[in-house]
Tab-separated table of C-alpha atoms and ligand atoms in Angstrom:
chain	number	residue	atom	x	y	z
A	1	MET	CA	-61.110	-12.367	-37.725
A	2	ARG	CA	-63.547	-9.596	-38.453
A	3	LEU	CA	-62.725	-8.128	-41.857
A	4	THR	CA	-64.175	-5.037	-43.501
A	5	SER	CA	-65.756	-5.397	-46.916
A	6	GLU	CA	-62.641	-3.903	-48.511
A	7	GLU	CA	-60.403	-6.395	-46.692
A	8	GLN	CA	-62.690	-9.232	-47.758
A	9	ALA	CA	-62.472	-8.016	-51.339
A	10	MET	CA	-58.673	-8.057	-51.155
A	11	LEU	CA	-58.797	-11.585	-49.758
A	12	ALA	CA	-61.123	-12.666	-52.552
A	13	GLY	CA	-58.654	-11.419	-55.165
A	14	ASP	CA	-60.720	-8.435	-56.345
A	15	HIS	CA	-57.635	-6.195	-56.023
A	16	GLY	CA	-55.276	-8.566	-57.817
A	17	ARG	CA	-53.100	-11.571	-57.040
A	18	ALA	CA	-50.528	-9.750	-54.929
A	19	ALA	CA	-53.107	-8.040	-52.721
A	20	ARG	CA	-54.792	-11.429	-52.193
A	21	LYS	CA	-51.508	-13.088	-51.223
A	22	ALA	CA	-50.699	-10.160	-48.928
A	23	MET	CA	-54.082	-10.372	-47.210
A	24	GLU	CA	-53.680	-14.154	-46.833
A	25	ILE	CA	-50.358	-13.576	-45.044
A	26	LEU	CA	-51.911	-11.015	-42.708
A	27	VAL	CA	-54.998	-13.109	-41.936
A	28	ALA	CA	-52.802	-16.133	-41.143
A	29	LEU	CA	-50.700	-13.975	-38.823
A	30	GLY	CA	-53.785	-12.478	-37.216
A	31	GLU	CA	-55.243	-15.928	-36.564
A	32	ILE	CA	-52.024	-17.155	-34.945
A	33	PHE	CA	-52.038	-14.172	-32.574
A	34	GLU	CA	-55.828	-14.150	-32.124
A	35	ALA	CA	-56.290	-10.651	-33.528
A	36	GLU	CA	-59.935	-9.592	-33.689
A	37	CYS	CA	-59.542	-7.343	-36.698
A	38	MET	CA	-57.126	-5.483	-38.966
A	39	LEU	CA	-55.858	-1.976	-38.301
A	40	PRO	CA	-55.072	0.595	-40.985
A	41	VAL	CA	-51.384	1.530	-40.992
A	42	THR	CA	-49.848	4.840	-42.066
A	43	SER	CA	-46.255	3.751	-42.586
A	44	VAL	CA	-44.302	0.630	-43.467
A	45	GLN	CA	-40.605	-0.219	-43.266
A	46	ILE	CA	-39.537	-3.427	-44.986
A	47	ALA	CA	-36.509	-5.535	-43.996
A	48	GLY	CA	-34.916	-8.401	-45.909
A	49	VAL	CA	-33.572	-6.160	-48.658
A	50	SER	CA	-29.958	-7.279	-48.992
A	51	TYR	CA	-29.546	-9.934	-51.655
A	52	ASP	CA	-27.041	-11.465	-49.243
A	53	ASN	CA	-29.969	-12.366	-46.945
A	54	LEU	CA	-32.734	-12.779	-49.522
A	55	GLY	CA	-31.041	-15.023	-52.041
A	56	GLU	CA	-32.781	-16.131	-55.227
A	57	ALA	CA	-35.838	-17.550	-53.433
A	58	GLY	CA	-36.520	-14.236	-51.686
A	59	LEU	CA	-36.067	-12.325	-54.926
A	60	GLU	CA	-38.496	-14.641	-56.729
A	61	PHE	CA	-41.148	-13.965	-54.064
A	62	LEU	CA	-40.722	-10.207	-54.567
A	63	GLN	CA	-40.936	-10.526	-58.342
A	64	GLU	CA	-44.076	-12.641	-58.027
A	65	MET	CA	-45.702	-9.961	-55.891
A	66	ALA	CA	-44.630	-7.248	-58.347
A	67	ASP	CA	-45.898	-9.272	-61.339
A	68	GLY	CA	-49.144	-9.896	-59.450
A	69	GLY	CA	-49.946	-6.180	-59.485
A	70	GLY	CA	-48.713	-5.371	-55.973
A	71	GLN	CA	-48.820	-1.619	-55.257
A	72	ALA	CA	-48.014	0.064	-51.965
A	73	ARG	CA	-51.061	1.771	-50.472
A	74	VAL	CA	-49.103	3.702	-47.824
A	75	LEU	CA	-45.650	5.234	-47.425
A	76	ALA	CA	-43.194	2.340	-47.445
A	77	THR	CA	-39.382	2.472	-47.262
A	78	LEU	CA	-36.670	-0.182	-47.107
A	79	ASN	CA	-34.028	-1.400	-44.697
A	80	PRO	CA	-30.390	-1.185	-45.859
A	81	ALA	CA	-29.471	-3.083	-49.015
A	82	GLY	CA	-26.278	-5.056	-49.548
A	83	MET	CA	-24.488	-2.193	-51.290
A	84	ASP	CA	-24.249	1.511	-51.909
A	85	VAL	CA	-26.545	1.785	-54.886
A	86	GLU	CA	-24.486	4.545	-56.573
A	87	ASN	CA	-20.992	3.717	-55.424
A	88	TRP	CA	-20.790	-0.046	-54.933
A	89	GLN	CA	-17.542	-0.526	-56.876
A	90	ALA	CA	-15.591	1.691	-54.458
A	91	LEU	CA	-16.682	-0.605	-51.602
A	92	GLY	CA	-15.435	-3.714	-53.366
A	93	ILE	CA	-18.873	-5.226	-54.001
A	94	PRO	CA	-18.743	-7.923	-56.728
A	95	ALA	CA	-20.525	-7.059	-59.981
A	96	ASP	CA	-22.747	-10.174	-59.960
A	97	PHE	CA	-23.949	-9.328	-56.451
A	98	ALA	CA	-24.632	-5.725	-57.545
A	99	ALA	CA	-26.732	-6.946	-60.486
A	100	ASN	CA	-28.833	-9.168	-58.226
A	101	GLN	CA	-29.213	-6.418	-55.610
A	102	GLN	CA	-30.405	-4.104	-58.343
A	103	ARG	CA	-33.093	-6.650	-59.332
A	104	VAL	CA	-34.318	-6.664	-55.727
A	105	LEU	CA	-34.583	-2.874	-55.652
A	106	GLU	CA	-36.331	-2.825	-59.028
A	107	ALA	CA	-38.962	-5.261	-57.768
A	108	PHE	CA	-39.658	-3.020	-54.763
A	109	ALA	CA	-39.715	0.126	-56.915
A	110	HIS	CA	-42.157	-1.596	-59.294
A	111	MET	CA	-44.499	-1.997	-56.304
A	112	GLY	CA	-44.334	1.701	-55.434
A	113	VAL	CA	-42.064	1.174	-52.435
A	114	GLN	CA	-39.622	4.052	-51.939
A	115	VAL	CA	-36.142	2.668	-52.369
A	116	THR	CA	-34.716	4.700	-49.519
A	117	CYS	CA	-32.659	2.006	-47.831
A	118	THR	CA	-32.160	2.840	-44.179
A	119	CYS	CA	-32.624	1.522	-40.660
A	120	THR	CA	-33.319	5.092	-39.458
A	121	PRO	CA	-36.346	5.929	-41.620
A	122	TYR	CA	-37.441	8.304	-38.860
A	123	LEU	CA	-34.525	10.605	-39.842
A	124	SER	CA	-35.421	10.557	-43.525
A	125	GLY	CA	-39.086	11.418	-43.882
A	126	ASN	CA	-40.721	8.154	-42.797
A	127	THR	CA	-41.478	9.552	-39.343
A	128	PRO	CA	-44.751	8.390	-37.793
A	129	GLY	CA	-46.419	10.397	-35.052
A	130	PHE	CA	-47.546	9.461	-31.561
A	131	GLY	CA	-50.202	6.740	-31.481
A	132	GLU	CA	-50.008	5.936	-35.206
A	133	HIS	CA	-50.294	2.270	-36.166
A	134	ILE	CA	-47.425	1.275	-38.438
A	135	ALA	CA	-45.755	-1.930	-39.649
A	136	TRP	CA	-41.980	-1.800	-39.403
A	137	ALA	CA	-39.480	-4.611	-39.590
A	138	GLU	CA	-35.985	-3.464	-38.616
A	139	SER	CA	-35.581	-4.283	-34.925
A	140	SER	CA	-33.757	-1.102	-33.873
A	141	ALA	CA	-36.240	1.077	-35.756
A	142	VAL	CA	-39.186	-0.849	-34.259
A	143	CYS	CA	-37.853	-0.189	-30.761
A	144	TYR	CA	-37.279	3.501	-31.607
A	145	ALA	CA	-40.730	3.928	-33.171
A	146	ASN	CA	-42.536	2.314	-30.235
A	147	SER	CA	-40.478	3.815	-27.444
A	148	VAL	CA	-39.247	7.215	-28.607
A	149	LEU	CA	-41.917	8.232	-31.129
A	150	GLY	CA	-44.827	6.532	-29.336
A	151	ALA	CA	-46.017	4.957	-32.588
A	152	ARG	CA	-47.285	1.361	-32.491
A	153	THR	CA	-45.704	-1.547	-34.314
A	154	ASN	CA	-44.853	-5.189	-33.895
A	155	ARG	CA	-41.573	-6.392	-35.273
A	156	GLU	CA	-42.628	-7.471	-38.717
A	157	GLY	CA	-40.857	-10.009	-40.881
A	158	GLY	CA	-40.015	-9.105	-44.488
A	159	PRO	CA	-43.157	-10.751	-46.001
A	160	SER	CA	-45.585	-9.373	-43.395
A	161	ALA	CA	-44.163	-5.840	-43.764
A	162	LEU	CA	-44.528	-6.064	-47.547
A	163	ALA	CA	-48.059	-7.414	-47.068
A	164	ALA	CA	-48.854	-4.415	-44.855
A	165	ALA	CA	-47.537	-2.062	-47.551
A	166	LEU	CA	-49.673	-3.681	-50.265
A	167	THR	CA	-52.874	-3.691	-48.208
A	168	GLY	CA	-52.388	-0.755	-45.819
A	169	ARG	CA	-53.317	-3.098	-42.948
A	170	THR	CA	-51.820	-5.048	-40.076
A	171	PRO	CA	-53.511	-7.443	-37.629
A	172	ALA	CA	-54.503	-5.897	-34.286
A	173	TYR	CA	-52.307	-7.690	-31.768
A	174	GLY	CA	-49.115	-7.212	-29.744
A	175	TYR	CA	-47.805	-3.678	-29.384
A	176	HIS	CA	-50.805	-2.222	-31.203
A	177	LEU	CA	-52.894	-2.883	-28.090
A	178	ASP	CA	-52.739	-0.797	-24.884
A	179	GLN	CA	-52.493	-3.802	-22.575
A	180	ASN	CA	-49.278	-5.036	-24.202
A	181	ARG	CA	-47.501	-1.687	-23.865
A	182	MET	CA	-47.511	-1.657	-20.073
A	183	PRO	CA	-44.111	-2.037	-18.391
A	184	ALA	CA	-43.545	-5.232	-16.410
A	185	VAL	CA	-40.115	-4.695	-14.881
A	186	THR	CA	-38.307	-1.665	-13.471
A	187	ILE	CA	-34.631	-1.313	-14.327
A	188	ASP	CA	-32.805	1.046	-11.960
A	189	VAL	CA	-29.675	2.317	-13.672
A	190	ARG	CA	-27.080	3.324	-11.086
A	191	ALA	CA	-24.350	4.510	-13.443
A	192	GLY	CA	-23.690	7.563	-15.585
A	193	VAL	CA	-24.201	6.904	-19.293
A	194	GLN	CA	-23.176	9.289	-22.020
A	195	GLY	CA	-22.533	8.820	-25.734
A	196	THR	CA	-23.647	6.217	-28.266
A	197	PHE	CA	-21.033	3.759	-27.014
A	198	ALA	CA	-22.219	3.916	-23.383
A	199	PHE	CA	-25.880	3.660	-24.392
A	200	GLY	CA	-25.032	0.651	-26.548
A	201	ALA	CA	-23.328	-0.991	-23.567
A	202	LEU	CA	-26.322	-0.127	-21.394
A	203	GLY	CA	-28.618	-1.774	-23.938
A	204	ARG	CA	-26.568	-4.940	-23.877
A	205	ALA	CA	-26.497	-5.027	-20.065
A	206	ILE	CA	-30.283	-4.506	-19.806
A	207	GLY	CA	-30.959	-6.879	-22.690
A	208	GLU	CA	-29.043	-9.648	-21.035
A	209	GLN	CA	-30.942	-9.164	-17.791
A	210	LEU	CA	-34.227	-9.389	-19.693
A	211	GLU	CA	-33.089	-12.503	-21.532
A	212	ALA	CA	-32.023	-14.077	-18.244
A	213	GLN	CA	-35.642	-13.815	-17.104
A	214	ASN	CA	-36.589	-15.898	-20.095
A	215	LEU	CA	-39.365	-13.459	-20.806
A	216	ARG	CA	-39.473	-10.376	-22.911
A	217	PRO	CA	-41.103	-7.915	-20.535
A	218	VAL	CA	-41.409	-4.208	-21.396
A	219	PRO	CA	-38.759	-2.476	-19.245
A	220	TYR	CA	-39.327	0.778	-17.364
A	221	ILE	CA	-35.820	2.239	-17.233
A	222	ARG	CA	-35.132	4.719	-14.419
A	223	GLY	CA	-31.990	6.661	-13.582
A	224	VAL	CA	-31.125	8.029	-17.042
A	225	GLN	CA	-31.252	11.829	-16.803
A	226	ARG	CA	-30.730	12.829	-20.424
A	227	ALA	CA	-30.547	11.063	-23.771
A	228	SER	CA	-29.990	12.497	-27.249
A	229	LEU	CA	-31.600	11.122	-30.415
A	230	GLU	CA	-28.297	9.409	-31.275
A	231	GLU	CA	-27.964	7.855	-27.835
A	232	LEU	CA	-31.538	6.566	-27.999
A	233	LYS	CA	-31.036	5.023	-31.438
A	234	SER	CA	-27.951	3.255	-30.118
A	235	LEU	CA	-29.818	2.030	-27.040
A	236	CYS	CA	-32.716	0.790	-29.193
A	237	ALA	CA	-30.388	-1.165	-31.493
A	238	SER	CA	-28.637	-2.781	-28.577
A	239	LEU	CA	-31.741	-3.546	-26.500
A	240	ALA	CA	-33.360	-5.169	-29.515
A	241	THR	CA	-30.245	-7.206	-30.326
A	242	PHE	CA	-29.421	-8.452	-26.861
A	243	GLY	CA	-32.852	-8.476	-25.203
A	244	GLY	CA	-35.305	-8.776	-28.081
A	245	ALA	CA	-36.916	-5.573	-26.769
A	246	ALA	CA	-39.350	-3.773	-29.054
A	247	LEU	CA	-40.512	-1.216	-26.486
A	248	PHE	CA	-39.221	0.445	-23.329
A	249	HIS	CA	-40.286	3.408	-21.244
A	250	MET	CA	-37.936	5.966	-19.723
A	251	PRO	CA	-39.483	8.609	-17.433
A	252	GLY	CA	-38.765	12.180	-18.528
A	253	ILE	CA	-37.552	10.959	-21.926
A	254	THR	CA	-40.042	8.691	-23.708
A	255	PRO	CA	-43.620	9.863	-24.334
A	256	GLU	CA	-45.663	7.053	-22.776
A	257	ALA	CA	-43.651	6.700	-19.570
A	258	GLU	CA	-45.908	9.175	-17.744
A	259	LEU	CA	-48.898	6.867	-18.280
A	260	TYR	CA	-47.419	4.229	-15.983
A	261	THR	CA	-45.971	3.812	-12.511
A	262	SER	CA	-42.790	1.804	-12.053
A	263	PRO	CA	-43.494	-1.942	-11.758
A	264	ASP	CA	-42.699	-3.667	-8.441
A	265	GLU	CA	-40.528	-6.285	-10.117
A	266	ARG	CA	-37.161	-4.529	-10.038
A	267	LEU	CA	-33.598	-5.060	-11.272
A	268	VAL	CA	-30.607	-2.877	-10.432
A	269	LEU	CA	-27.911	-2.197	-12.982
A	270	THR	CA	-24.564	-0.781	-11.873
A	271	GLN	CA	-21.386	0.377	-13.597
A	272	ALA	CA	-19.988	-3.120	-13.085
A	273	GLU	CA	-22.588	-4.659	-15.424
A	274	ILE	CA	-22.004	-1.939	-18.008
A	275	ASP	CA	-18.231	-2.500	-17.814
A	276	ALA	CA	-18.821	-6.226	-18.260
A	277	ALA	CA	-20.910	-5.515	-21.375
A	278	VAL	CA	-18.093	-3.391	-22.820
A	279	ALA	CA	-15.520	-6.096	-22.064
A	280	ALA	CA	-17.669	-8.777	-23.693
A	281	LEU	CA	-17.842	-6.761	-26.917
A	282	ASN	CA	-14.064	-6.317	-27.112
A	283	ASP	CA	-12.471	-9.470	-28.380
A	284	ALA	CA	-9.919	-7.827	-30.665
A	285	SER	CA	-7.353	-6.723	-28.118
A	286	ASP	CA	-4.783	-9.044	-29.686
A	287	ALA	CA	-5.870	-8.440	-33.282
A	288	GLU	CA	-4.918	-5.684	-35.693
A	289	VAL	CA	-8.022	-3.661	-36.612
A	290	ASP	CA	-8.295	-3.542	-40.402
A	291	PHE	CA	-11.878	-2.323	-40.768
A	292	VAL	CA	-13.520	0.687	-39.136
A	293	SER	CA	-17.202	1.497	-39.408
A	294	LEU	CA	-19.546	4.092	-37.920
A	295	GLY	CA	-23.261	4.212	-38.571
A	296	CYS	CA	-25.057	1.310	-36.925
A	297	PRO	CA	-27.829	2.429	-36.843
A	298	HIS	CA	-27.315	4.811	-39.765
A	299	LEU	CA	-25.630	8.088	-38.818
A	300	SER	CA	-27.578	11.298	-38.228
A	301	ILE	CA	-26.407	14.592	-39.744
A	302	ASP	CA	-25.086	15.690	-36.321
A	303	GLU	CA	-22.912	12.587	-36.117
A	304	ILE	CA	-21.596	13.255	-39.621
A	305	ALA	CA	-20.790	16.847	-38.602
A	306	ARG	CA	-18.767	15.520	-35.649
A	307	LEU	CA	-16.994	13.061	-37.908
A	308	ALA	CA	-16.049	15.824	-40.357
A	309	GLU	CA	-14.595	17.798	-37.459
A	310	LEU	CA	-12.491	14.802	-36.371
A	311	LEU	CA	-11.291	13.956	-39.887
A	312	ARG	CA	-10.548	17.500	-41.118
A	313	GLY	CA	-6.958	17.518	-42.428
A	314	GLN	CA	-6.388	13.879	-41.452
A	315	GLU	CA	-5.596	10.813	-43.503
A	316	VAL	CA	-7.078	7.415	-42.740
A	317	ALA	CA	-4.975	4.292	-43.093
A	318	LYS	CA	-7.700	1.634	-42.872
A	319	GLU	CA	-10.861	0.752	-44.734
A	320	PHE	CA	-13.343	3.109	-43.064
A	321	TRP	CA	-17.061	2.932	-43.897
A	322	ILE	CA	-19.501	5.643	-42.906
A	323	THR	CA	-22.972	4.224	-43.224
A	324	THR	CA	-26.029	6.407	-43.558
A	325	SER	CA	-29.138	6.961	-45.639
A	326	ARG	CA	-29.229	8.672	-49.028
A	327	PRO	CA	-31.251	11.712	-47.762
A	328	ILE	CA	-28.764	12.291	-44.901
A	329	LYS	CA	-25.852	11.925	-47.337
A	330	TYR	CA	-27.412	14.635	-49.542
A	331	GLN	CA	-27.519	16.920	-46.502
A	332	ALA	CA	-23.859	16.118	-45.795
A	333	ASP	CA	-23.022	16.992	-49.428
A	334	ARG	CA	-24.765	20.344	-49.200
A	335	LEU	CA	-23.193	21.219	-45.854
A	336	GLY	CA	-19.657	20.428	-47.063
A	337	TYR	CA	-19.096	17.472	-44.705
A	338	THR	CA	-18.787	14.905	-47.494
A	339	GLN	CA	-15.841	16.670	-49.062
A	340	VAL	CA	-13.950	16.872	-45.751
A	341	ILE	CA	-14.636	13.239	-44.898
A	342	GLU	CA	-13.784	11.857	-48.329
A	343	ALA	CA	-10.587	13.935	-48.465
A	344	SER	CA	-9.349	11.850	-45.525
A	345	GLY	CA	-9.818	8.616	-47.477
A	346	ALA	CA	-12.856	7.471	-45.456
A	347	LYS	CA	-15.709	6.146	-47.619
A	348	PHE	CA	-19.415	6.735	-47.456
A	349	ALA	CA	-21.301	3.461	-47.653
A	350	VAL	CA	-24.786	4.815	-48.286
A	351	ASP	CA	-27.931	2.586	-48.457
A	352	THR	CA	-26.043	-0.266	-46.751
A	353	CYS	CA	-24.101	-1.197	-43.614
A	354	CYS	CA	-21.214	-3.322	-42.410
A	355	VAL	CA	-23.613	-6.119	-41.431
A	356	VAL	CA	-25.806	-6.578	-44.505
A	357	ALA	CA	-23.087	-6.014	-47.138
A	358	PRO	CA	-21.437	-9.209	-48.491
A	359	ILE	CA	-18.017	-8.804	-46.821
A	360	LYS	CA	-17.492	-12.144	-45.085
A	361	GLY	CA	-13.807	-13.070	-45.094
A	362	ARG	CA	-12.610	-9.620	-46.190
A	363	PHE	CA	-11.497	-8.333	-42.789
A	364	ASN	CA	-9.998	-9.573	-39.586
A	365	ALA	CA	-11.147	-7.107	-36.915
A	366	LEU	CA	-13.747	-4.319	-36.842
A	367	ALA	CA	-13.642	-1.147	-34.707
A	368	THR	CA	-17.030	0.470	-34.085
A	369	ASP	CA	-19.067	2.340	-31.449
A	370	SER	CA	-22.074	0.064	-32.034
A	371	ALA	CA	-22.843	-2.860	-29.741
A	372	LYS	CA	-25.195	-4.265	-32.375
A	373	ALA	CA	-22.546	-4.084	-35.105
A	374	CYS	CA	-20.115	-5.937	-32.809
A	375	TYR	CA	-22.637	-8.715	-32.271
A	376	TYR	CA	-23.328	-9.253	-35.971
A	377	ALA	CA	-19.735	-8.664	-37.079
A	378	TYR	CA	-18.900	-11.814	-35.195
A	379	ALA	CA	-22.164	-13.744	-35.641
A	380	LYS	CA	-22.416	-13.166	-39.398
A	381	ASN	CA	-18.873	-12.472	-40.570
A	382	LYS	CA	-16.654	-13.935	-37.839
A	383	PHE	CA	-14.761	-10.639	-37.439
A	384	LYS	CA	-13.120	-9.839	-34.139
A	385	THR	CA	-14.420	-6.611	-32.621
A	386	ARG	CA	-13.085	-3.525	-30.875
A	387	PHE	CA	-15.956	-1.654	-29.220
A	388	LEU	CA	-14.986	1.969	-28.511
A	389	PRO	CA	-16.459	5.469	-28.064
A	390	PHE	CA	-17.161	7.360	-31.319
A	391	ASP	CA	-14.055	9.591	-31.245
A	392	GLU	CA	-11.761	6.675	-30.409
A	393	VAL	CA	-13.153	4.672	-33.306
A	394	VAL	CA	-12.089	7.507	-35.610
A	395	GLN	CA	-8.614	7.497	-34.026
A	396	GLN	CA	-8.317	3.787	-34.902
A	397	ALA	CA	-8.578	4.700	-38.574
A	398	ILE	CA	-6.266	7.702	-38.671
A	399	LYS	CA	-2.763	7.254	-40.055
A	400	ARG	CA	-0.074	7.725	-37.425
B	1	LIG	FE1	-28.856	-0.643	-39.305
B	1	LIG	FE2	-27.225	-2.421	-40.312
B	1	LIG	FE3	-27.015	-1.690	-37.806
B	1	LIG	S1	-29.393	-2.299	-40.656
B	1	LIG	S2	-29.067	-1.129	-37.157
B	1	LIG	S3	-26.686	-0.385	-39.593
B	1	LIG	S4	-26.893	-3.774	-38.573
């Protein structure tokens, strides 16, 4: 790889042990993918934050990097942690887990990483512009950044994202290059889709078609007339989960779609496939729902406003987690939504989510509007799942 003198200096250890280790990781990655050079990045988002996933070995790596003088050179934020940093007791998080999670966050903070823990950094100030090279790790956010914002990122692992933060670089390969952003398959959607639930089901249906091809081509999705920010974040989470997609184009909606014509290779998706996706995510028809969660990906302020409207004057009878980022929660506080929501008995689970928190064995069946949350609720925690539209999820929680 061609390295600048500054990159060579980092590799030689002139900027400290952590910067050297970080550059070694990036050079190794670049060589595997035959990158010609490094690219400067403007933004980083680091996954692998929950102590539930990291464990002691992951924490030791972070502490080593912090002790080795690691300092973020660009704006870097975190994926959700395993707990609400301020309110973990109310969510039933064990004290020993909380202590370990705190050590993880301290190691990141020591390195100058902003400990904003969210999978929607683009709603909380880490919002790259069109064409910017970035290094993000959370799969739904990667898909959103590439597709909706028109920024450029590969799906980084935890160590490579941290390495990008500490060096301000990423190897030039994959979705950073024009030739890899071209669509390879047209998906004709012949069904009406509306709401986060329907877009999540659409993502699963498309994702499965992509997986069936045994390739991970960039899809060019036609037939969707309108899509809100919330619907697109749901689609991105689902497409990434079920199809490994990190980029799609949607004419009239995503910014790069106009650069391309629709590929000849074509798949048609009808209501029947979307209905099948919904059915596949509902395996709790015979089980009593005892856990309700909204906010995968983390809720926007508009979604919280809708939730406050639905919960005003109501009482919830089940454990109900509302997952969002700290900056969005502050907005909800100021706008009076928090008070209305908490008065119902629902709980904010800020900085975390129902997938990365250590809750295995605590619940039997989850109700949610998120296709991705359904997938991991079963895969990670063995919960049954009820996949429903947003308003119906809220109804599942309300006391009758
Ligand atoms: Fe975000 Fe957790 Fe879902 S990280 S995308 S809320 S699984």
